[in-house]
mmCIF file of C-alpha atoms in Angstrom:
data_model
loop_
_atom_site.group_PDB
_atom_site.id
_atom_site.type_symbol
_atom_site.label_atom_id
_atom_site.label_comp_id
_atom_site.label_asym_id
_atom_site.label_seq_id
_atom_site.Cartn_x
_atom_site.Cartn_y
_atom_site.Cartn_z
ATOM 1 C CA MET U 28 32.271 7.355 21.178
ATOM 2 C CA ARG U 29 29.083 5.743 19.835
ATOM 3 C CA ASN U 30 27.784 4.592 16.651
ATOM 4 C CA PRO U 31 24.818 6.944 16.196
ATOM 5 C CA SER U 32 23.228 4.306 14.465
ATOM 6 C CA LEU U 33 23.116 2.275 17.656
ATOM 7 C CA ALA U 34 21.389 5.632 19.418
ATOM 8 C CA PRO U 35 17.862 5.308 20.775
ATOM 9 C CA PRO U 36 15.657 6.562 18.487
ATOM 10 C CA ILE U 37 14.331 9.922 19.017
ATOM 11 C CA ASN U 38 11.360 11.693 18.150
ATOM 12 C CA ARG U 39 11.469 13.419 15.006
ATOM 13 C CA GLY U 40 7.784 13.925 14.835
ATOM 14 C CA LEU U 41 6.403 14.135 10.751
ATOM 15 C CA ILE U 42 9.713 14.103 8.948
ATOM 16 C CA LEU U 43 8.779 12.317 6.062
ATOM 17 C CA ARG U 44 11.968 12.412 4.217
ATOM 18 C CA ASP U 45 14.098 10.450 7.426
ATOM 19 C CA PHE U 46 11.803 7.630 5.496
ATOM 20 C CA PRO U 47 12.339 5.212 3.242
ATOM 21 C CA LYS U 48 13.299 6.220 -0.098
ATOM 22 C CA ALA U 49 11.563 4.687 -3.011
ATOM 23 C CA GLU U 50 14.642 2.226 -3.827
ATOM 24 C CA ASP U 51 14.741 0.505 -0.707
ATOM 25 C CA THR U 52 10.429 0.041 -1.296
ATOM 26 C CA PRO U 53 9.735 -2.871 -3.435
ATOM 27 C CA THR U 54 5.830 -1.688 -3.340
ATOM 28 C CA VAL U 55 6.848 1.684 -4.893
ATOM 29 C CA GLN U 56 7.783 0.352 -8.294
ATOM 30 C CA ASP U 57 3.971 -0.646 -8.764
ATOM 31 C CA THR U 58 2.583 2.757 -7.195
ATOM 32 C CA ASN U 59 4.810 4.328 -9.734
ATOM 33 C CA GLU U 60 4.057 1.835 -12.619
ATOM 34 C CA ASN U 61 0.459 2.436 -12.077
ATOM 35 C CA ASP U 62 0.417 5.971 -11.785
ATOM 36 C CA THR U 63 2.313 6.005 -15.315
ATOM 37 C CA ASN U 64 0.033 4.409 -16.639
ATOM 38 C CA TRP U 65 -3.012 6.806 -15.582
ATOM 39 C CA VAL U 66 -1.174 9.673 -16.500
ATOM 40 C CA ALA U 67 -1.288 7.915 -20.226
ATOM 41 C CA LEU U 68 -4.966 7.376 -19.835
ATOM 42 C CA MET U 69 -5.422 10.802 -18.582
ATOM 43 C CA VAL U 70 -3.583 12.288 -21.540
ATOM 44 C CA ARG U 71 -5.811 10.215 -24.085
ATOM 45 C CA VAL U 72 -9.215 11.724 -22.270
ATOM 46 C CA ARG U 73 -7.307 15.087 -22.408
ATOM 47 C CA ASP U 74 -6.179 14.552 -26.049
ATOM 48 C CA GLN U 75 -8.518 12.478 -27.783
ATOM 49 C CA ARG U 76 -11.586 12.919 -25.724
ATOM 50 C CA ASP U 77 -11.121 8.602 -25.231
ATOM 51 C CA LYS U 78 -13.853 6.834 -23.618
ATOM 52 C CA THR U 79 -12.255 3.719 -22.983
ATOM 53 C CA ALA U 80 -9.515 5.669 -21.270
ATOM 54 C CA PHE U 81 -12.307 6.875 -19.132
ATOM 55 C CA ALA U 82 -13.790 4.149 -18.315
ATOM 56 C CA ALA U 83 -10.698 2.650 -16.798
ATOM 57 C CA LEU U 84 -9.779 6.212 -15.165
ATOM 58 C CA PHE U 85 -13.554 5.253 -13.449
ATOM 59 C CA THR U 86 -13.328 2.348 -12.650
ATOM 60 C CA HIS U 87 -10.105 2.318 -10.908
ATOM 61 C CA PHE U 88 -10.628 6.256 -8.893
ATOM 62 C CA ALA U 89 -14.467 6.424 -8.539
ATOM 63 C CA PRO U 90 -14.791 3.877 -6.086
ATOM 64 C CA ARG U 91 -12.010 5.560 -3.964
ATOM 65 C CA ILE U 92 -13.704 9.027 -4.412
ATOM 66 C CA LYS U 93 -16.525 7.431 -2.937
ATOM 67 C CA GLY U 94 -14.723 6.625 -0.248
ATOM 68 C CA PHE U 95 -12.964 9.431 0.536
ATOM 69 C CA LEU U 96 -16.225 11.358 0.578
ATOM 70 C CA ILE U 97 -17.838 8.841 3.065
ATOM 71 C CA ASN U 98 -14.713 9.747 5.356
ATOM 72 C CA SER U 99 -15.348 13.417 5.281
ATOM 73 C CA GLY U 100 -19.139 12.885 6.494
ATOM 74 C CA ALA U 101 -21.006 12.396 3.603
ATOM 75 C CA ASP U 102 -23.800 9.289 3.332
ATOM 76 C CA ALA U 103 -22.814 6.846 0.928
ATOM 77 C CA PRO U 104 -25.773 8.005 -1.913
ATOM 78 C CA LEU U 105 -24.640 11.536 -1.633
ATOM 79 C CA ALA U 106 -21.034 10.267 -2.371
ATOM 80 C CA GLU U 107 -22.183 7.969 -5.092
ATOM 81 C CA GLU U 108 -23.651 10.720 -6.437
ATOM 82 C CA CYS U 109 -20.689 13.193 -5.916
ATOM 83 C CA ALA U 110 -18.198 10.495 -7.092
ATOM 84 C CA GLN U 111 -20.020 10.221 -10.688
ATOM 85 C CA ASP U 112 -20.202 14.295 -10.949
ATOM 86 C CA VAL U 113 -16.330 14.387 -9.980
ATOM 87 C CA MET U 114 -15.728 11.851 -12.686
ATOM 88 C CA THR U 115 -17.567 13.682 -15.170
ATOM 89 C CA THR U 116 -16.186 16.927 -13.927
ATOM 90 C CA LEU U 117 -12.255 15.319 -14.994
ATOM 91 C CA TRP U 118 -13.955 14.975 -18.294
ATOM 92 C CA HIS U 119 -15.012 18.486 -18.968
ATOM 93 C CA LYS U 120 -11.925 19.862 -17.135
ATOM 94 C CA ALA U 121 -9.449 17.273 -18.991
ATOM 95 C CA ALA U 122 -7.728 20.378 -20.817
ATOM 96 C CA GLN U 123 -6.571 21.746 -17.539
ATOM 97 C CA PHE U 124 -4.736 18.198 -16.323
ATOM 98 C CA ASP U 125 -1.281 19.196 -16.353
ATOM 99 C CA PRO U 126 1.292 16.135 -15.441
ATOM 100 C CA ALA U 127 4.212 17.906 -14.620
ATOM 101 C CA ARG U 128 2.102 19.827 -11.913
ATOM 102 C CA ALA U 129 -0.073 16.741 -10.407
ATOM 103 C CA SER U 130 -0.738 12.966 -10.705
ATOM 104 C CA VAL U 131 -3.720 11.805 -11.668
ATOM 105 C CA ALA U 132 -4.749 11.242 -7.924
ATOM 106 C CA THR U 133 -3.688 14.161 -6.459
ATOM 107 C CA TRP U 134 -5.843 16.176 -9.418
ATOM 108 C CA ILE U 135 -8.911 14.235 -8.788
ATOM 109 C CA PHE U 136 -8.083 15.010 -4.872
ATOM 110 C CA THR U 137 -8.653 18.941 -6.141
ATOM 111 C CA ILE U 138 -11.834 18.154 -7.848
ATOM 112 C CA ALA U 139 -13.254 15.894 -4.769
ATOM 113 C CA ARG U 140 -12.433 18.183 -2.236
ATOM 114 C CA ASN U 141 -14.263 21.390 -4.086
ATOM 115 C CA ARG U 142 -17.121 19.266 -5.001
ATOM 116 C CA ARG U 143 -16.795 18.416 -1.171
ATOM 117 C CA ILE U 144 -16.997 21.753 0.095
ATOM 118 C CA ASP U 145 -20.041 22.511 -2.330
ATOM 119 C CA MET U 146 -22.127 19.946 -0.415
ATOM 120 C CA LEU U 147 -21.385 19.735 2.574
ATOM 121 C CA ARG U 148 -21.265 23.416 3.414
ATOM 122 C CA ARG U 149 -22.588 24.830 0.446
ATOM 123 C CA GLN U 150 -20.357 27.238 -0.426
ATOM 124 C CA ARG U 151 -17.929 28.020 -3.281
ATOM 125 C CA ARG U 152 -14.300 27.594 -3.260
ATOM 126 C CA PRO U 153 -12.203 30.808 -4.482
ATOM 127 C CA GLU U 154 -9.322 29.429 -6.532
ATOM 128 C CA PRO U 155 -6.437 31.463 -7.390
ATOM 129 C CA ASP U 156 -5.801 33.040 -10.969
ATOM 130 C CA ASP U 157 -5.286 29.854 -13.413
ATOM 131 C CA LEU U 158 -1.345 30.364 -15.185
ATOM 132 C CA THR U 159 -2.370 32.363 -18.175
ATOM 133 C CA TRP U 160 -0.793 29.989 -20.171
ATOM 134 C CA GLY U 161 -2.097 26.754 -19.623
ATOM 135 C CA PRO U 162 -0.464 23.152 -19.331
ATOM 136 C CA ALA U 163 2.583 23.109 -21.554
ATOM 137 C CA PRO U 164 1.224 21.473 -24.886
ATOM 138 C CA GLU U 165 4.554 19.326 -24.861
ATOM 139 C CA PRO U 166 5.678 19.114 -21.033
ATOM 140 C CA ASP U 167 9.135 17.996 -20.482
ATOM 141 C CA GLN U 168 9.036 14.088 -19.957
ATOM 142 C CA ALA U 169 11.965 14.269 -17.283
ATOM 143 C CA ASP U 170 9.615 16.432 -15.430
ATOM 144 C CA VAL U 171 6.918 14.847 -15.790
ATOM 145 C CA LEU U 172 8.461 11.382 -14.673
ATOM 146 C CA ALA U 173 9.882 13.205 -11.630
ATOM 147 C CA LEU U 174 6.686 14.831 -10.322
ATOM 148 C CA GLN U 175 5.059 11.431 -10.728
ATOM 149 C CA GLN U 176 7.909 9.556 -8.942
ATOM 150 C CA GLU U 177 8.020 12.466 -6.104
ATOM 151 C CA THR U 178 4.256 11.523 -5.800
ATOM 152 C CA ALA U 179 4.899 7.932 -5.502
ATOM 153 C CA SER U 180 7.516 8.333 -2.507
ATOM 154 C CA LEU U 181 5.300 10.758 -1.094
ATOM 155 C CA SER U 182 2.591 7.980 -0.375
ATOM 156 C CA VAL U 183 5.060 5.360 0.191
ATOM 157 C CA ALA U 184 6.508 7.273 3.189
ATOM 158 C CA MET U 185 2.872 7.934 4.557
ATOM 159 C CA ALA U 186 2.114 4.818 4.436
ATOM 160 C CA ALA U 187 4.850 3.879 6.833
ATOM 161 C CA LEU U 188 3.929 6.613 9.135
ATOM 162 C CA PRO U 189 2.978 5.373 12.709
ATOM 163 C CA ALA U 190 -0.598 5.104 12.896
ATOM 164 C CA PRO U 191 -0.908 8.438 15.595
ATOM 165 C CA GLN U 192 1.119 10.900 12.969
ATOM 166 C CA ARG U 193 -1.059 9.283 10.228
ATOM 167 C CA ASP U 194 -4.493 9.801 11.810
ATOM 168 C CA LEU U 195 -3.479 13.036 12.495
ATOM 169 C CA ILE U 196 -2.872 13.825 8.703
ATOM 170 C CA GLU U 197 -6.355 12.231 7.844
ATOM 171 C CA LYS U 198 -7.714 14.173 10.688
ATOM 172 C CA ALA U 199 -6.416 17.503 8.990
ATOM 173 C CA TYR U 200 -8.160 16.353 5.499
ATOM 174 C CA PHE U 201 -11.278 15.029 6.851
ATOM 175 C CA LYS U 202 -12.229 16.857 9.824
ATOM 176 C CA ASP U 203 -11.955 20.011 10.862
ATOM 177 C CA LEU U 204 -8.452 20.166 12.968
ATOM 178 C CA SER U 205 -7.773 23.412 14.595
ATOM 179 C CA GLN U 206 -4.751 25.979 13.402
ATOM 180 C CA SER U 207 -2.713 24.635 16.100
ATOM 181 C CA GLU U 208 -2.906 21.302 15.597
ATOM 182 C CA ILE U 209 -1.971 21.406 12.069
ATOM 183 C CA ALA U 210 0.903 23.008 12.652
ATOM 184 C CA LYS U 211 2.276 19.840 14.118
ATOM 185 C CA ILE U 212 2.196 18.367 10.845
ATOM 186 C CA THR U 213 3.562 21.020 8.758
ATOM 187 C CA GLY U 214 7.148 20.128 9.749
ATOM 188 C CA LEU U 215 6.635 18.155 6.765
ATOM 189 C CA PRO U 216 7.308 15.814 4.248
ATOM 190 C CA LEU U 217 7.053 17.822 1.638
ATOM 191 C CA GLY U 218 10.687 19.574 0.901
ATOM 192 C CA THR U 219 11.625 18.359 -2.475
ATOM 193 C CA ILE U 220 7.964 17.748 -3.839
ATOM 194 C CA LYS U 221 7.434 21.680 -3.381
ATOM 195 C CA SER U 222 10.869 22.757 -4.554
ATOM 196 C CA ARG U 223 10.214 20.662 -7.611
ATOM 197 C CA LEU U 224 6.695 22.367 -7.866
ATOM 198 C CA ARG U 225 8.381 25.917 -7.594
ATOM 199 C CA LEU U 226 11.033 24.906 -10.072
ATOM 200 C CA ALA U 227 8.118 23.901 -12.771
ATOM 201 C CA LEU U 228 6.414 26.835 -12.119
ATOM 202 C CA ASP U 229 9.582 29.221 -12.524
ATOM 203 C CA ARG U 230 10.378 27.093 -15.710
ATOM 204 C CA LEU U 231 6.925 27.922 -17.402
ATOM 205 C CA ARG U 232 7.015 31.794 -16.372
ATOM 206 C CA HIS U 233 10.251 32.129 -18.106
ATOM 207 C CA ALA U 234 8.907 30.105 -21.304
ATOM 208 C CA MET U 235 6.146 32.206 -21.966
ATOM 209 C CA LYS U 236 8.442 35.717 -21.487
ATOM 210 C CA MET V 1213 7.189 41.161 -8.151
ATOM 211 C CA THR V 1214 9.185 39.573 -5.361
ATOM 212 C CA ILE V 1215 7.005 38.806 -2.421
ATOM 213 C CA LYS V 1216 8.750 39.000 1.120
ATOM 214 C CA HIS V 1217 5.625 38.067 3.437
ATOM 215 C CA HIS V 1218 4.341 34.816 2.978
ATOM 216 C CA LEU V 1219 1.287 32.372 4.148
ATOM 217 C CA PRO V 1220 2.227 29.834 7.165
ATOM 218 C CA ASP V 1221 2.182 26.206 6.048
ATOM 219 C CA ALA V 1222 -0.779 25.295 8.265
ATOM 220 C CA THR V 1223 -2.843 27.918 6.471
ATOM 221 C CA LEU V 1224 -1.872 26.256 3.206
ATOM 222 C CA LEU V 1225 -2.547 23.235 4.309
ATOM 223 C CA GLY V 1226 -5.904 24.155 5.900
ATOM 224 C CA TYR V 1227 -6.665 25.529 1.981
ATOM 225 C CA SER V 1228 -5.515 22.524 0.404
ATOM 226 C CA ALA V 1229 -7.473 20.283 2.396
ATOM 227 C CA GLY V 1230 -10.685 22.422 2.315
ATOM 228 C CA THR V 1231 -11.504 22.888 6.166
ATOM 229 C CA LEU V 1232 -10.539 26.646 6.171
ATOM 230 C CA PRO V 1233 -13.545 29.238 6.665
ATOM 231 C CA GLU V 1234 -14.297 30.845 3.460
ATOM 232 C CA ALA V 1235 -13.083 34.488 3.952
ATOM 233 C CA PHE V 1236 -9.607 32.534 5.105
ATOM 234 C CA ASN V 1237 -10.253 30.405 1.575
ATOM 235 C CA LEU V 1238 -9.966 33.846 -0.066
ATOM 236 C CA ILE V 1239 -7.176 35.559 0.964
ATOM 237 C CA VAL V 1240 -5.318 32.309 -0.071
ATOM 238 C CA ALA V 1241 -6.523 32.131 -3.200
ATOM 239 C CA ALA V 1242 -5.626 35.953 -3.726
ATOM 240 C CA HIS V 1243 -2.168 35.243 -2.272
ATOM 241 C CA VAL V 1244 -1.687 32.464 -3.964
ATOM 242 C CA SER V 1245 -2.804 33.842 -7.495
ATOM 243 C CA LEU V 1246 0.324 36.490 -6.698
ATOM 244 C CA CYS V 1247 3.018 34.002 -5.630
ATOM 245 C CA ASP V 1248 4.411 31.160 -6.942
ATOM 246 C CA ALA V 1249 6.410 29.984 -3.466
ATOM 247 C CA CYS V 1250 2.656 29.580 -1.752
ATOM 248 C CA ARG V 1251 1.387 28.293 -4.892
ATOM 249 C CA ALA V 1252 3.293 25.499 -4.978
ATOM 250 C CA GLY V 1253 3.215 25.091 -1.012
ATOM 251 C CA VAL V 1254 -0.360 24.527 -2.011
ATOM 252 C CA GLU V 1255 0.121 22.310 -4.217
ATOM 253 C CA SER V 1256 2.439 19.703 -2.483
ATOM 254 C CA TYR V 1257 -0.171 19.643 0.232
ATOM 255 C CA ASP V 1258 -2.929 18.609 -2.596
ATOM 256 C CA ALA V 1259 -0.715 16.134 -3.658
ATOM 257 C CA LEU V 1260 -0.869 14.808 0.342
ATOM 258 C CA GLY V 1261 -4.623 14.778 -0.276
ATOM 259 C CA GLY V 1262 -3.836 13.066 -3.655
ATOM 260 C CA ALA V 1263 -1.650 10.611 -1.789
ATOM 261 C CA LEU V 1264 -4.850 9.972 0.621
ATOM 262 C CA LEU V 1265 -7.332 9.611 -1.930
ATOM 263 C CA ASN V 1266 -5.143 6.865 -3.558
ATOM 264 C CA GLU V 1267 -5.424 4.362 -0.330
ATOM 265 C CA ALA V 1268 -9.147 5.740 0.339
ATOM 266 C CA ASN V 1269 -11.150 2.335 1.351
ATOM 267 C CA ASP V 1270 -13.299 1.436 -2.016
ATOM 268 C CA SER V 1271 -16.722 1.581 -1.233
ATOM 269 C CA SER V 1272 -17.867 -0.084 -4.529
ATOM 270 C CA MET V 1273 -20.380 2.278 -6.998
ATOM 271 C CA ALA V 1274 -23.692 0.940 -8.341
ATOM 272 C CA PRO V 1275 -23.627 -1.570 -11.204
ATOM 273 C CA THR V 1276 -24.778 1.035 -13.373
ATOM 274 C CA SER V 1277 -22.544 3.994 -12.277
ATOM 275 C CA LEU V 1278 -20.514 3.922 -14.974
ATOM 276 C CA GLU V 1279 -23.087 3.696 -18.176
ATOM 277 C CA THR V 1280 -24.744 6.891 -16.194
ATOM 278 C CA ALA V 1281 -21.211 8.516 -16.300
ATOM 279 C CA LEU V 1282 -20.680 7.799 -19.422
ATOM 280 C CA ARG V 1283 -23.838 9.409 -20.899
ATOM 281 C CA ARG V 1284 -23.178 12.121 -19.256
ATOM 282 C CA LEU V 1285 -19.619 13.087 -21.060
ATOM 283 C CA ASP V 1286 -21.906 14.546 -23.723
ATOM 284 C CA ASP V 1287 -23.495 17.143 -22.074
ATOM 285 C CA THR V 1288 -21.821 20.113 -22.583
ATOM 286 C CA ARG V 1289 -20.940 22.872 -20.119
ATOM 287 C CA ALA V 1290 -19.935 26.186 -20.916
ATOM 288 C CA PRO V 1291 -16.433 27.010 -19.562
ATOM 289 C CA THR V 1292 -16.428 29.713 -16.790
ATOM 290 C CA PRO V 1293 -14.831 33.037 -18.113
ATOM 291 C CA THR V 1294 -12.257 34.136 -15.877
ATOM 292 C CA THR V 1295 -11.270 37.938 -15.332
ATOM 293 C CA GLN V 1296 -7.643 38.279 -15.011
ATOM 294 C CA GLY V 1297 -5.091 41.162 -14.699
ATOM 295 C CA GLY V 1298 -6.800 43.651 -12.594
ATOM 296 C CA VAL V 1299 -6.016 44.930 -9.288
ATOM 297 C CA PHE V 1300 -7.693 42.049 -7.580
ATOM 298 C CA PRO V 1301 -7.621 38.658 -8.605
ATOM 299 C CA ALA V 1302 -10.381 36.820 -10.005
ATOM 300 C CA ALA V 1303 -11.421 34.669 -6.961
ATOM 301 C CA LEU V 1304 -11.646 38.598 -5.092
ATOM 302 C CA GLN V 1305 -13.469 39.876 -8.211
ATOM 303 C CA ASP V 1306 -16.290 37.317 -7.907
ATOM 304 C CA TYR V 1307 -16.769 38.315 -4.369
ATOM 305 C CA VAL V 1308 -16.449 42.215 -5.700
ATOM 306 C CA GLY V 1309 -18.375 41.752 -8.688
ATOM 307 C CA GLY V 1310 -15.998 43.577 -10.754
ATOM 308 C CA ASP V 1311 -12.135 45.159 -9.642
ATOM 309 C CA LEU V 1312 -11.422 48.395 -8.078
ATOM 310 C CA ALA V 1313 -13.926 50.428 -9.696
ATOM 311 C CA SER V 1314 -16.775 48.132 -8.381
ATOM 312 C CA VAL V 1315 -16.228 48.223 -4.782
ATOM 313 C CA LYS V 1316 -18.896 49.766 -2.787
ATOM 314 C CA TRP V 1317 -16.819 51.515 -0.021
ATOM 315 C CA ARG V 1318 -18.740 52.930 3.320
ATOM 316 C CA ALA V 1319 -16.673 55.407 5.063
ATOM 317 C CA MET V 1320 -15.076 54.749 8.488
ATOM 318 C CA GLY V 1321 -13.868 58.485 9.264
ATOM 319 C CA MET V 1322 -9.540 60.007 8.910
ATOM 320 C CA GLY V 1323 -10.464 59.164 5.172
ATOM 321 C CA VAL V 1324 -10.307 54.845 5.926
ATOM 322 C CA LYS V 1325 -12.844 53.069 3.803
ATOM 323 C CA GLN V 1326 -13.661 49.694 4.001
ATOM 324 C CA ALA V 1327 -16.094 47.338 2.121
ATOM 325 C CA VAL V 1328 -17.406 43.971 3.803
ATOM 326 C CA LEU V 1329 -17.667 40.737 0.993
ATOM 327 C CA PRO V 1330 -20.037 38.656 1.669
ATOM 328 C CA THR V 1331 -18.848 35.199 3.255
ATOM 329 C CA SER V 1332 -19.505 32.822 5.573
ATOM 330 C CA SER V 1333 -19.824 33.944 9.346
ATOM 331 C CA ALA V 1334 -17.375 31.684 10.591
ATOM 332 C CA ALA V 1335 -15.064 34.536 9.770
ATOM 333 C CA THR V 1336 -14.775 38.228 7.820
ATOM 334 C CA ALA V 1337 -13.346 39.203 4.946
ATOM 335 C CA ARG V 1338 -13.201 43.496 4.307
ATOM 336 C CA LEU V 1339 -11.789 45.424 1.523
ATOM 337 C CA LEU V 1340 -9.770 48.006 3.229
ATOM 338 C CA MET V 1341 -8.551 51.805 1.864
ATOM 339 C CA ILE V 1342 -6.404 53.890 3.883
ATOM 340 C CA PRO V 1343 -5.002 56.887 2.182
ATOM 341 C CA GLU V 1344 -1.515 57.491 1.435
ATOM 342 C CA GLY V 1345 0.567 58.555 4.580
ATOM 343 C CA ALA V 1346 -2.409 57.688 6.931
ATOM 344 C CA ALA V 1347 -2.394 55.270 9.573
ATOM 345 C CA MET V 1348 -5.169 52.971 10.836
ATOM 346 C CA PRO V 1349 -6.022 52.854 14.608
ATOM 347 C CA ASP V 1350 -4.116 50.575 16.797
ATOM 348 C CA HIS V 1351 -6.126 47.937 17.077
ATOM 349 C CA THR V 1352 -5.432 44.148 18.665
ATOM 350 C CA HIS V 1353 -7.373 41.230 17.950
ATOM 351 C CA ASN V 1354 -9.032 38.029 19.856
ATOM 352 C CA GLY V 1355 -8.115 35.917 16.995
ATOM 353 C CA THR V 1356 -6.395 35.750 13.874
ATOM 354 C CA GLU V 1357 -5.922 38.529 11.044
ATOM 355 C CA MET V 1358 -4.163 38.287 7.712
ATOM 356 C CA THR V 1359 -4.038 41.859 5.669
ATOM 357 C CA LEU V 1360 -2.944 40.889 2.061
ATOM 358 C CA VAL V 1361 -1.728 44.186 -0.509
ATOM 359 C CA LEU V 1362 -3.221 44.921 -3.219
ATOM 360 C CA GLN V 1363 -2.427 47.993 -3.740
ATOM 361 C CA GLY V 1364 0.403 50.702 -2.632
ATOM 362 C CA ALA V 1365 2.276 49.471 0.290
ATOM 363 C CA PHE V 1366 2.211 49.647 4.172
ATOM 364 C CA ASP V 1367 4.595 49.690 7.021
ATOM 365 C CA ASP V 1368 4.121 48.367 10.551
ATOM 366 C CA ALA V 1369 5.692 46.749 13.632
ATOM 367 C CA ASP V 1370 6.769 43.429 11.289
ATOM 368 C CA GLY V 1371 8.119 45.414 8.276
ATOM 369 C CA HIS V 1372 7.142 46.529 4.814
ATOM 370 C CA PHE V 1373 4.351 44.968 2.974
ATOM 371 C CA ALA V 1374 3.626 45.737 -0.696
ATOM 372 C CA ARG V 1375 1.232 44.163 -3.226
ATOM 373 C CA GLY V 1376 1.415 40.456 -2.873
ATOM 374 C CA ASP V 1377 2.580 40.605 0.838
ATOM 375 C CA ILE V 1378 0.584 38.833 3.558
ATOM 376 C CA ASP V 1379 0.497 40.136 6.998
ATOM 377 C CA VAL V 1380 -0.060 37.820 9.558
ATOM 378 C CA ALA V 1381 -1.150 38.826 13.140
ATOM 379 C CA ASP V 1382 -2.670 37.025 16.011
ATOM 380 C CA ALA V 1383 -4.130 37.748 19.560
ATOM 381 C CA ALA V 1384 -0.456 39.052 21.266
ATOM 382 C CA VAL V 1385 -0.272 41.872 18.465
ATOM 383 C CA THR V 1386 -0.740 45.090 18.892
ATOM 384 C CA HIS V 1387 0.121 47.044 15.220
ATOM 385 C CA THR V 1388 -1.023 50.243 13.778
ATOM 386 C CA PRO V 1389 -0.064 49.974 9.805
ATOM 387 C CA VAL V 1390 0.828 53.291 8.704
ATOM 388 C CA ALA V 1391 0.161 53.487 4.694
ATOM 389 C CA SER V 1392 3.622 54.325 2.774
ATOM 390 C CA LYS V 1393 3.666 57.581 0.374
ATOM 391 C CA GLY V 1394 2.394 57.296 -3.765
ATOM 392 C CA ALA V 1395 -1.038 55.656 -3.505
ATOM 393 C CA ASP V 1396 -3.888 54.668 -1.119
ATOM 394 C CA CYS V 1397 -3.063 51.197 0.220
ATOM 395 C CA ILE V 1398 -5.621 48.707 -0.703
ATOM 396 C CA CYS V 1399 -5.653 45.589 1.123
ATOM 397 C CA LEU V 1400 -7.802 42.815 2.135
ATOM 398 C CA VAL V 1401 -8.387 42.016 5.662
ATOM 399 C CA VAL V 1402 -9.383 38.638 7.387
ATOM 400 C CA THR V 1403 -10.239 37.964 10.813
ATOM 401 C CA ASP V 1404 -12.012 34.921 12.582
ATOM 402 C CA ALA V 1405 -12.873 37.302 15.420
ATOM 403 C CA PRO V 1406 -13.638 41.306 15.854
ATOM 404 C CA LEU V 1407 -11.222 43.518 16.173
ATOM 405 C CA ARG V 1408 -10.129 45.365 19.301
ATOM 406 C CA PHE V 1409 -9.214 48.979 19.554
ATOM 407 C CA THR V 1410 -7.155 49.851 22.401
ATOM 408 C CA ALA V 1411 -8.112 53.465 22.227
ATOM 409 C CA TRP V 1412 -11.796 54.253 23.644
ATOM 410 C CA LEU V 1413 -13.335 56.570 20.651
ATOM 411 C CA PRO V 1414 -12.279 53.835 17.929
ATOM 412 C CA ARG V 1415 -14.411 51.348 20.437
ATOM 413 C CA VAL V 1416 -17.194 53.325 20.066
ATOM 414 C CA LEU V 1417 -16.966 53.356 16.318
ATOM 415 C CA GLN V 1418 -16.770 49.587 16.118
ATOM 416 C CA ARG V 1419 -20.241 50.000 17.549
ATOM 417 C CA ILE V 1420 -21.455 51.898 14.999
ATOM 418 C CA ILE V 1421 -19.766 51.081 11.706
ATOM 419 C CA GLY V 1422 -19.504 47.230 12.405
ATOM 420 C CA ILE V 1423 -15.940 46.168 12.135
#
């Protein structure tokens, strides 16, 4: 019987969990450490209204938001203005940031996406009801760390994707991809991160009872 | 509340990416307000968006941009109050202008009523009220139809649907939802193409009442 590891590669589509885990990849340590720092800075903005922390977040994220909006079809001056807005929204809505449910990049992404819908389509964006309890005042540090680690491994897995598959994901977020095309990328990656978030939501509901 | 019928992943991803028509964004927001499983799904796709943002090519900001931003931090903005705890999730209340009592219904015959909500024309969102025990006319669609139960319940070929459940039907499906006894069934229905009724009379009605 032949050794399965020598079998020719099969096309598995976009099942990211087959990609290298965090510990195999030298870059993840940096990503993770950086992201932990972003969380600490964001918490200082949220709890202490710390403008130095805000400046550090701005310097790192504003150029990325601008690049993201340009990818989505905005011209440079508009993208610049919107990146400014996104960062000031981050300041004003900081109380909603919950590190047990999102990394700083994820949270900024949601603000930037809503700004993009407003800017390119002139539409409002219907949002789900807030969870009535808001962020837990003292979220479990293990939850925070685990979520940040999963987010970091997601980045690593995505960076390791073959170019055509990565392109497909980028198209799904930056262009209008049809639902059947999108269905090709939802076999996807998010198994563990999804159950982690589900667990966090269940715990929060339970704690409120 | 146990929700048995969920949104497809492709729709959750489209919502997270911000590429769905406005009417579909509305039904996703309403369902996710009631369903933790799909909320976790959306937040997972948000994480994928965050990863893309993190790796976006930097595009350098104007040298004065940080100063400008710091100046604007002192502008205070009142938080928008949200109304939660009604029959309708807050996102839907924004479109109706209030909860159930504020809906401006139009009669469609046989006790069925509807109210079309103001969204972009790429897809249509409407509230539908089917009296308890009554049936919707048989219909198929050219595109996708999603139905979210907000009050009461209905049964169709796909099963039993109660508050929070979402029924997804495509062009292949001909279905006749029947509202359960107990309460009038109120649903949010979103379509990306007009319904096609299979009987002749409703087709004429369709032209008149605009569904």
